Structures are given as structure tokens and as C-alpha cells.
């Protein structure tokens, strides 16, 4: 339970480990449908906890490299 709480706790965009979809939208400046497409085609790995989807910040950084 502590690990799940750690994942779903609010994060800062300065040094995040995991981001929610809304934070990824803001960071990348794209639509939610574009993020969904990236998830579906395997470009953007994600983890689902309950009904929420989380993305590793390091995976998002890899998109820019």
C-alpha cells in the first residue's frame, strides 16, 4: 500500500518520477488523444494503477532523444 501511495501522490514537474496524463499533456503540449495513440502503439510506456494511468518521467525524456 505504501508503494501505491508513493506512486499516486502529487508530484512536482521539477523532479517527478511519475506523471499523470494531464501532466504529460502539459509537458508535451499535445492532446490526450495523441498521448493515447503513443500508448497504444507502444511509443510511450505506462503503468495503470486502479483506474489511473502513470508515465515515468524518464520514458518521456527518451521521446525527445
N, CA and C atoms as an extended XYZ file, in Angstrom:
195
Properties=species:S:1:pos:R:3:atomname:S:1:resname:S:1:resid:I:1 pbc="F F F"
N         0.828       -1.197        0.000 N   UNK     1
C         0.000        0.000        0.000 CA  UNK     1
C         0.861        1.245        0.000 C   UNK     1
N         1.966        1.226        0.725 N   UNK     2
C         2.848        2.384        0.778 CA  UNK     2
C         3.437        2.699       -0.601 C   UNK     2
N         3.755        1.651       -1.370 N   UNK     3
C         4.302        1.868       -2.709 CA  UNK     3
C         3.267        2.513       -3.625 C   UNK     3
N         2.023        2.086       -3.530 N   UNK     4
C         0.956        2.669       -4.343 CA  UNK     4
C         0.749        4.124       -3.948 C   UNK     4
N         0.738        4.415       -2.650 N   UNK     5
C         0.593        5.797       -2.190 CA  UNK     5
C         1.728        6.663       -2.724 C   UNK     5
N         2.924        6.115       -2.775 N   UNK     6
C         4.081        6.852       -3.277 CA  UNK     6
C         3.895        7.196       -4.759 C   UNK     6
N         3.354        6.251       -5.525 N   UNK     7
C         3.153        6.450       -6.955 CA  UNK     7
C         2.080        7.492       -7.216 C   UNK     7
N         0.985        7.429       -6.469 N   UNK     8
C        -0.141        8.301       -6.771 CA  UNK     8
C        -0.104        9.628       -6.025 C   UNK     8
N         0.908        9.849       -5.214 N   UNK     9
C         0.996       11.130       -4.520 CA  UNK     9
C         1.301       12.230       -5.534 C   UNK     9
N         0.878       13.470       -5.223 N   UNK    10
C         1.151       14.575       -6.151 CA  UNK    10
C         2.654       14.729       -6.395 C   UNK    10
N         2.989       15.057       -7.632 N   UNK    11
C         4.401       15.211       -7.978 CA  UNK    11
C         4.654       16.616       -8.494 C   UNK    11
N         5.873       17.023       -8.365 N   UNK    12
C         6.306       18.317       -8.884 CA  UNK    12
C         6.879       18.113      -10.271 C   UNK    12
N         6.635       19.044      -11.177 N   UNK    13
C         7.198       18.918      -12.526 CA  UNK    13
C         8.685       19.226      -12.547 C   UNK    13
N         9.231       19.705      -11.430 N   UNK    14
C        10.662       19.998      -11.387 CA  UNK    14
C        11.484       18.719      -11.320 C   UNK    14
N        11.050       17.737      -10.541 N   UNK    15
C        11.800       16.496      -10.382 CA  UNK    15
C        10.835       15.325      -10.174 C   UNK    15
N         9.969       15.057      -11.138 N   UNK    16
C         8.977       13.996      -10.951 CA  UNK    16
C         9.538       12.631      -11.287 C   UNK    16
N         8.947       11.614      -10.701 N   UNK    17
C         9.284       10.250      -11.080 CA  UNK    17
C         8.175        9.695      -11.965 C   UNK    17
N         6.923        9.964      -11.563 N   UNK    18
C         5.770        9.528      -12.332 CA  UNK    18
C         4.860       10.711      -12.611 C   UNK    18
N         4.243       10.704      -13.786 N   UNK    19
C         3.326       11.770      -14.177 CA  UNK    19
C         1.981       11.182      -14.570 C   UNK    19
N         0.933       11.942      -14.353 N   UNK    20
C        -0.394       11.566      -14.810 CA  UNK    20
C        -0.577       12.103      -16.227 C   UNK    20
N        -1.629       11.653      -16.899 N   UNK    21
C        -1.881       12.045      -18.280 CA  UNK    21
C        -1.976       13.567      -18.423 C   UNK    21
N        -2.659       14.214      -17.504 N   UNK    22
C        -2.807       15.676      -17.591 CA  UNK    22
C        -1.459       16.384      -17.515 C   UNK    22
N        -0.546       15.850      -16.718 N   UNK    23
C         0.782       16.444      -16.607 CA  UNK    23
C         1.600       16.202      -17.875 C   UNK    23
N         1.425       15.034      -18.477 N   UNK    24
C         2.125       14.723      -19.723 CA  UNK    24
C         1.611       15.626      -20.841 C   UNK    24
N         0.289       15.851      -20.876 N   UNK    25
C        -0.295       16.763      -21.868 CA  UNK    25
C         0.345       18.143      -21.759 C   UNK    25
N         0.468       18.633      -20.547 N   UNK    26
C         1.054       19.953      -20.319 CA  UNK    26
C         2.523       19.971      -20.713 C   UNK    26
N         3.248       18.937      -20.338 N   UNK    27
C         4.683       18.868      -20.621 CA  UNK    27
C         4.973       18.789      -22.115 C   UNK    27
N         4.204       17.957      -22.829 N   UNK    28
C         4.446       17.753      -24.259 CA  UNK    28
C         3.692       18.756      -25.130 C   UNK    28
N         2.681       19.387      -24.563 N   UNK    29
C         1.882       20.332      -25.342 CA  UNK    29
C         1.074       19.642      -26.422 C   UNK    29
N         0.514       18.486      -26.089 N   UNK    30
C        -0.283       17.756      -27.075 CA  UNK    30
C        -1.611       17.340      -26.458 C   UNK    30
N        -2.466       16.773      -27.265 N   UNK    31
C        -3.801       16.391      -26.822 CA  UNK    31
C        -3.779       15.036      -26.119 C   UNK    31
N        -4.855       14.768      -25.406 N   UNK    32
C        -4.995       13.483      -24.731 CA  UNK    32
C        -5.088       12.347      -25.746 C   UNK    32
N        -5.706       12.606      -26.898 N   UNK    33
C        -5.804       11.560      -27.928 CA  UNK    33
C        -4.430       11.213      -28.496 C   UNK    33
N        -3.543       12.188      -28.605 N   UNK    34
C        -2.177       11.917      -29.079 CA  UNK    34
C        -1.434       11.040      -28.075 C   UNK    34
N        -1.619       11.326      -26.781 N   UNK    35
C        -0.985       10.518      -25.743 CA  UNK    35
C        -1.533        9.094      -25.782 C   UNK    35
N        -2.839        8.962      -26.002 N   UNK    36
C        -3.444        7.641      -26.113 CA  UNK    36
C        -2.863        6.873      -27.295 C   UNK    36
N        -2.660        7.559      -28.403 N   UNK    37
C        -2.048        6.933      -29.578 CA  UNK    37
C        -0.634        6.451      -29.262 C   UNK    37
N         0.139        7.284      -28.567 N   UNK    38
C         1.503        6.906      -28.184 CA  UNK    38
C         1.498        5.688      -27.258 C   UNK    38
N         0.502        5.598      -26.380 N   UNK    39
C         0.361        4.428      -25.503 CA  UNK    39
C         0.045        3.194      -26.316 C   UNK    39
N        -0.937        3.312      -27.208 N   UNK    40
C        -1.417        2.154      -27.969 CA  UNK    40
C        -0.363        1.587      -28.910 C   UNK    40
N         0.446        2.473      -29.512 N   UNK    41
C         1.452        1.953      -30.445 CA  UNK    41
C         2.773        1.590      -29.760 C   UNK    41
N         2.814        1.714      -28.422 N   UNK    42
C         3.983        1.280      -27.664 CA  UNK    42
C         5.103        2.295      -27.578 C   UNK    42
N         4.888        3.492      -28.113 N   UNK    43
C         5.917        4.524      -28.073 CA  UNK    43
C         6.114        5.063      -26.659 C   UNK    43
N         5.025        5.160      -25.907 N   UNK    44
C         5.072        5.719      -24.560 CA  UNK    44
C         4.629        4.660      -23.549 C   UNK    44
N         5.594        4.046      -22.851 N   UNK    45
C         5.238        3.052      -21.834 CA  UNK    45
C         4.455        3.700      -20.700 C   UNK    45
N         3.609        2.918      -20.054 N   UNK    46
C         2.794        3.435      -18.963 CA  UNK    46
C         2.511        2.330      -17.961 C   UNK    46
N         2.030        2.745      -16.802 N   UNK    47
C         1.602        1.808      -15.773 CA  UNK    47
C         0.206        2.203      -15.346 C   UNK    47
N        -0.656        1.221      -15.172 N   UNK    48
C        -2.009        1.500      -14.744 CA  UNK    48
C        -2.161        1.029      -13.299 C   UNK    48
N        -2.600        1.943      -12.444 N   UNK    49
C        -2.847        1.632      -11.039 CA  UNK    49
C        -4.301        1.982      -10.775 C   UNK    49
N        -5.096        0.962      -10.509 N   UNK    50
C        -6.527        1.198      -10.370 CA  UNK    50
C        -7.064        1.701      -11.698 C   UNK    50
N        -7.715        2.844      -11.688 N   UNK    51
C        -8.233        3.427      -12.923 CA  UNK    51
C        -7.371        4.539      -13.462 C   UNK    51
N        -6.194        4.762      -12.869 N   UNK    52
C        -5.325        5.868      -13.287 CA  UNK    52
C        -4.109        5.362      -14.052 C   UNK    52
N        -3.681        6.157      -15.008 N   UNK    53
C        -2.515        5.806      -15.819 CA  UNK    53
C        -1.370        6.729      -15.437 C   UNK    53
N        -0.192        6.136      -15.265 N   UNK    54
C         1.004        6.888      -14.892 CA  UNK    54
C         2.114        6.603      -15.885 C   UNK    54
N         2.947        7.617      -16.094 N   UNK    55
C         4.066        7.534      -17.032 CA  UNK    55
C         5.341        7.883      -16.291 C   UNK    55
N         6.414        7.166      -16.573 N   UNK    56
C         7.699        7.503      -15.979 CA  UNK    56
C         8.251        8.738      -16.687 C   UNK    56
N         8.729        9.665      -15.904 N   UNK    57
C         9.318       10.880      -16.456 CA  UNK    57
C        10.508       10.526      -17.354 C   UNK    57
N        11.285        9.541      -16.954 N   UNK    58
C        12.445        9.143      -17.753 CA  UNK    58
C        12.028        8.616      -19.135 C   UNK    58
N        10.876        7.947      -19.228 N   UNK    59
C        10.389        7.461      -20.521 CA  UNK    59
C         9.974        8.622      -21.423 C   UNK    59
N         9.406        9.653      -20.827 N   UNK    60
C         9.006       10.829      -21.601 CA  UNK    60
C        10.238       11.548      -22.120 C   UNK    60
N        11.274       11.646      -21.284 N   UNK    61
C        12.518       12.274      -21.722 CA  UNK    61
C        13.130       11.539      -22.911 C   UNK    61
N        12.976       10.213      -22.936 N   UNK    62
C        13.519        9.408      -24.028 CA  UNK    62
C        12.860        9.749      -25.362 C   UNK    62
N        11.601       10.204      -25.331 N   UNK    63
C        10.913       10.599      -26.566 CA  UNK    63
C        11.620       11.759      -27.241 C   UNK    63
N        12.252       12.614      -26.449 N   UNK    64
C        12.914       13.787      -27.004 CA  UNK    64
C        14.315       13.475      -27.517 C   UNK    64
N        14.860       12.332      -27.163 N   UNK    65
C        16.232       11.962      -27.597 CA  UNK    65
C        16.240       11.197      -28.885 C   UNK    65
